[in-house]
């Protein structure tokens, strides 16, 4: 699949165009310059043309070791990787000196460049469209990323560069037939909750790395990939978008998702940080396994527990990973303290896996992934109805349900309703009166007897039908 990179100075609409071409609102978009920092990948489409699209940070004229310079180097990597670059300018602002400097650098490279004049809806962009000829990339393509205008011209221009062979020109109106629609969807990139059918390619394990700012999430993913794919540095809060990277570990497909650090909501005041936090929560919603990364020097603070509870509430498999373990002096005492805190503060999820590692030194990284695949298998575990009811009979005989209104609650039947996470339905008389303590007794028994420690369980108590109660006739 051909690779297309969207480049340009800050705040010209690169992420808006990226969202338009992938058909989903994946990249964070805001009027604030410099929102995008890492390069994001997606599958772009215009009618029958498909390609891999890269969203990049706004080009900054910086060459030191600052954050802006590191963002520029990420953009340069995307340009080098691309088969064609889309240089985006803001037609309403006209050609700026930074546009000219960036265009001069692009002309020195080997990557073909298409010039796009964005925000050309209406007449306000016409002067800037004329100015764009001065950049030396031929005829600029007028587009409106926000409104989806100009995609027919972009289709024709891309067709000459990414080697799809001869094709009939596609009229603008045909781009918006239902089967070829490239309008934006409000649904995030969700995965089907059901396991793949037999014979279909294996879906990658959706593994999200979450935690507070500056605990080493991006460093961990870079270490797995063996390259500086994600922007890192001493500054807290560098990552803003949730960036998904497909990868293979020991022949198994993994989609690693880097996320923005989550601070306490009371401390989040800027709009962009609020958008980043919402993007992280969405990444948790659509993950399968979530790694809560901790700083070994400051483990399980109140915010860490808040994140962990959110993961559990969403029904995702959770792993707690203590990073920077190489800097801990008394490791045995620190590990015991962490486990004690988990036992007392996360009582709703017994047996959470704990892994100690060092992303910087590359220690215990394979152990973390082994644990992720193990807990993922438990998260998908299915137990036969016969075994469940045999187990239920023993649990009820050992500890019968209490009385309610002078009558004993009768538990009649149990079945597993779904997996991901394991969800069970229990049918009982007077279901609404079954105490929480007894439900916890059953839940703990399920974990112990079927090896379900460390994954969220859902236990739904249903009202059983009384076969002796006459049915009402109309």
PDB file of N, CA, C and O in Angstrom, residues 25-28 40 188 240-243 257-260 262 273-285:
ATOM      1  N   UNK A  25     -12.948  10.373  13.021  1.00  0.00           N
ATOM      2  CA  UNK A  25     -12.349  11.443  13.813  1.00  0.00           C
ATOM      3  C   UNK A  25     -11.307  10.848  14.750  1.00  0.00           C
ATOM      4  O   UNK A  25     -11.536  10.703  15.950  1.00  0.00           O
ATOM      5  N   UNK A  26     -10.161  10.507  14.202  1.00  0.00           N
ATOM      6  CA  UNK A  26      -9.111   9.863  14.984  1.00  0.00           C
ATOM      7  C   UNK A  26      -8.134  10.867  15.573  1.00  0.00           C
ATOM      8  O   UNK A  26      -7.715  10.731  16.715  1.00  0.00           O
ATOM      9  N   UNK A  27      -7.712  11.837  14.789  1.00  0.00           N
ATOM     10  CA  UNK A  27      -6.727  12.816  15.252  1.00  0.00           C
ATOM     11  C   UNK A  27      -7.429  13.958  15.977  1.00  0.00           C
ATOM     12  O   UNK A  27      -8.522  14.386  15.593  1.00  0.00           O
ATOM     13  N   UNK A  28      -6.800  14.464  17.036  1.00  0.00           N
ATOM     14  CA  UNK A  28      -7.344  15.599  17.778  1.00  0.00           C
ATOM     15  C   UNK A  28      -7.209  16.853  16.924  1.00  0.00           C
ATOM     16  O   UNK A  28      -6.150  17.141  16.360  1.00  0.00           O
ATOM     17  N   UNK A  40       0.893  10.139  13.137  1.00  0.00           N
ATOM     18  CA  UNK A  40      -0.188   9.162  13.273  1.00  0.00           C
ATOM     19  C   UNK A  40      -0.421   8.493  11.919  1.00  0.00           C
ATOM     20  O   UNK A  40      -0.338   9.136  10.874  1.00  0.00           O
ATOM     21  N   UNK A 188     -15.531   6.041  16.691  1.00  0.00           N
ATOM     22  CA  UNK A 188     -14.091   5.792  16.672  1.00  0.00           C
ATOM     23  C   UNK A 188     -13.788   4.459  16.029  1.00  0.00           C
ATOM     24  O   UNK A 188     -14.681   3.683  15.709  1.00  0.00           O
ATOM     25  N   UNK A 240      -0.061  13.664  23.000  1.00  0.00           N
ATOM     26  CA  UNK A 240      -1.410  14.217  23.055  1.00  0.00           C
ATOM     27  C   UNK A 240      -2.434  13.294  22.401  1.00  0.00           C
ATOM     28  O   UNK A 240      -3.505  13.085  22.927  1.00  0.00           O
ATOM     29  N   UNK A 241      -2.099  12.779  21.232  1.00  0.00           N
ATOM     30  CA  UNK A 241      -2.987  11.820  20.559  1.00  0.00           C
ATOM     31  C   UNK A 241      -2.704  10.415  21.050  1.00  0.00           C
ATOM     32  O   UNK A 241      -1.590  10.105  21.467  1.00  0.00           O
ATOM     33  N   UNK A 242      -3.721   9.553  20.953  1.00  0.00           N
ATOM     34  CA  UNK A 242      -3.497   8.124  21.167  1.00  0.00           C
ATOM     35  C   UNK A 242      -3.005   7.543  19.843  1.00  0.00           C
ATOM     36  O   UNK A 242      -3.729   7.564  18.842  1.00  0.00           O
ATOM     37  N   UNK A 243      -1.768   7.055  19.840  1.00  0.00           N
ATOM     38  CA  UNK A 243      -1.127   6.591  18.611  1.00  0.00           C
ATOM     39  C   UNK A 243      -1.072   5.059  18.620  1.00  0.00           C
ATOM     40  O   UNK A 243      -0.519   4.457  19.544  1.00  0.00           O
ATOM     41  N   UNK A 257      -0.828   0.742  21.620  1.00  0.00           N
ATOM     42  CA  UNK A 257      -1.481   2.055  21.625  1.00  0.00           C
ATOM     43  C   UNK A 257      -0.851   2.912  22.711  1.00  0.00           C
ATOM     44  O   UNK A 257      -0.963   2.609  23.903  1.00  0.00           O
ATOM     45  N   UNK A 258      -0.155   3.963  22.276  1.00  0.00           N
ATOM     46  CA  UNK A 258       0.399   4.933  23.217  1.00  0.00           C
ATOM     47  C   UNK A 258      -0.667   5.979  23.509  1.00  0.00           C
ATOM     48  O   UNK A 258      -1.423   6.367  22.617  1.00  0.00           O
ATOM     49  N   UNK A 259      -0.749   6.423  24.742  1.00  0.00           N
ATOM     50  CA  UNK A 259      -1.797   7.369  25.131  1.00  0.00           C
ATOM     51  C   UNK A 259      -1.205   8.553  25.879  1.00  0.00           C
ATOM     52  O   UNK A 259      -0.086   8.497  26.382  1.00  0.00           O
ATOM     53  N   UNK A 260      -1.987   9.612  25.933  1.00  0.00           N
ATOM     54  CA  UNK A 260      -1.587  10.784  26.705  1.00  0.00           C
ATOM     55  C   UNK A 260      -1.709  10.488  28.194  1.00  0.00           C
ATOM     56  O   UNK A 260      -2.581   9.722  28.621  1.00  0.00           O
ATOM     57  N   UNK A 262      -2.733  10.806  31.983  1.00  0.00           N
ATOM     58  CA  UNK A 262      -3.967  11.272  32.615  1.00  0.00           C
ATOM     59  C   UNK A 262      -3.661  11.891  33.972  1.00  0.00           C
ATOM     60  O   UNK A 262      -3.154  11.215  34.863  1.00  0.00           O
ATOM     61  N   UNK A 273      -5.674  19.574  26.574  1.00  0.00           N
ATOM     62  CA  UNK A 273      -5.451  18.475  27.510  1.00  0.00           C
ATOM     63  C   UNK A 273      -6.748  17.720  27.773  1.00  0.00           C
ATOM     64  O   UNK A 273      -6.741  16.495  27.953  1.00  0.00           O
ATOM     65  N   UNK A 274      -7.853  18.437  27.795  1.00  0.00           N
ATOM     66  CA  UNK A 274      -9.144  17.761  27.956  1.00  0.00           C
ATOM     67  C   UNK A 274      -9.422  16.837  26.770  1.00  0.00           C
ATOM     68  O   UNK A 274      -9.920  15.722  26.934  1.00  0.00           O
ATOM     69  N   UNK A 275      -9.099  17.315  25.554  1.00  0.00           N
ATOM     70  CA  UNK A 275      -9.282  16.482  24.369  1.00  0.00           C
ATOM     71  C   UNK A 275      -8.365  15.266  24.413  1.00  0.00           C
ATOM     72  O   UNK A 275      -8.758  14.160  24.037  1.00  0.00           O
ATOM     73  N   UNK A 276      -7.119  15.462  24.882  1.00  0.00           N
ATOM     74  CA  UNK A 276      -6.175  14.344  24.995  1.00  0.00           C
ATOM     75  C   UNK A 276      -6.667  13.315  25.994  1.00  0.00           C
ATOM     76  O   UNK A 276      -6.570  12.103  25.761  1.00  0.00           O
ATOM     77  N   UNK A 277      -7.201  13.779  27.133  1.00  0.00           N
ATOM     78  CA  UNK A 277      -7.715  12.865  28.147  1.00  0.00           C
ATOM     79  C   UNK A 277      -8.902  12.068  27.610  1.00  0.00           C
ATOM     80  O   UNK A 277      -9.023  10.859  27.854  1.00  0.00           O
ATOM     81  N   UNK A 278      -9.769  12.740  26.857  1.00  0.00           N
ATOM     82  CA  UNK A 278     -10.910  12.034  26.263  1.00  0.00           C
ATOM     83  C   UNK A 278     -10.436  10.996  25.254  1.00  0.00           C
ATOM     84  O   UNK A 278     -11.004   9.901  25.152  1.00  0.00           O
ATOM     85  N   UNK A 279      -9.368  11.317  24.505  1.00  0.00           N
ATOM     86  CA  UNK A 279      -8.821  10.370  23.534  1.00  0.00           C
ATOM     87  C   UNK A 279      -8.226   9.154  24.244  1.00  0.00           C
ATOM     88  O   UNK A 279      -8.351   8.016  23.772  1.00  0.00           O
ATOM     89  N   UNK A 280      -7.587   9.377  25.391  1.00  0.00           N
ATOM     90  CA  UNK A 280      -7.043   8.260  26.173  1.00  0.00           C
ATOM     91  C   UNK A 280      -8.163   7.369  26.692  1.00  0.00           C
ATOM     92  O   UNK A 280      -8.062   6.130  26.652  1.00  0.00           O
ATOM     93  N   UNK A 281      -9.223   7.976  27.174  1.00  0.00           N
ATOM     94  CA  UNK A 281     -10.355   7.173  27.672  1.00  0.00           C
ATOM     95  C   UNK A 281     -10.981   6.361  26.542  1.00  0.00           C
ATOM     96  O   UNK A 281     -11.431   5.234  26.736  1.00  0.00           O
ATOM     97  N   UNK A 282     -11.027   6.935  25.354  1.00  0.00           N
ATOM     98  CA  UNK A 282     -11.553   6.191  24.202  1.00  0.00           C
ATOM     99  C   UNK A 282     -10.636   5.008  23.868  1.00  0.00           C
ATOM    100  O   UNK A 282     -11.099   3.922  23.510  1.00  0.00           O
ATOM    101  N   UNK A 283      -9.320   5.218  23.992  1.00  0.00           N
ATOM    102  CA  UNK A 283      -8.373   4.126  23.745  1.00  0.00           C
ATOM    103  C   UNK A 283      -8.601   2.986  24.730  1.00  0.00           C
ATOM    104  O   UNK A 283      -8.509   1.803  24.377  1.00  0.00           O
ATOM    105  N   UNK A 284      -8.902   3.319  25.985  1.00  0.00           N
ATOM    106  CA  UNK A 284      -9.214   2.290  26.984  1.00  0.00           C
ATOM    107  C   UNK A 284     -10.496   1.549  26.595  1.00  0.00           C
ATOM    108  O   UNK A 284     -10.572   0.318  26.686  1.00  0.00           O
ATOM    109  N   UNK A 285     -11.490   2.291  26.127  1.00  0.00           N
ATOM    110  CA  UNK A 285     -12.768   1.679  25.769  1.00  0.00           C
ATOM    111  C   UNK A 285     -12.606   0.601  24.702  1.00  0.00           C
ATOM    112  O   UNK A 285     -13.323  -0.408  24.706  1.00  0.00           O
TER     113      UNK A 285
END
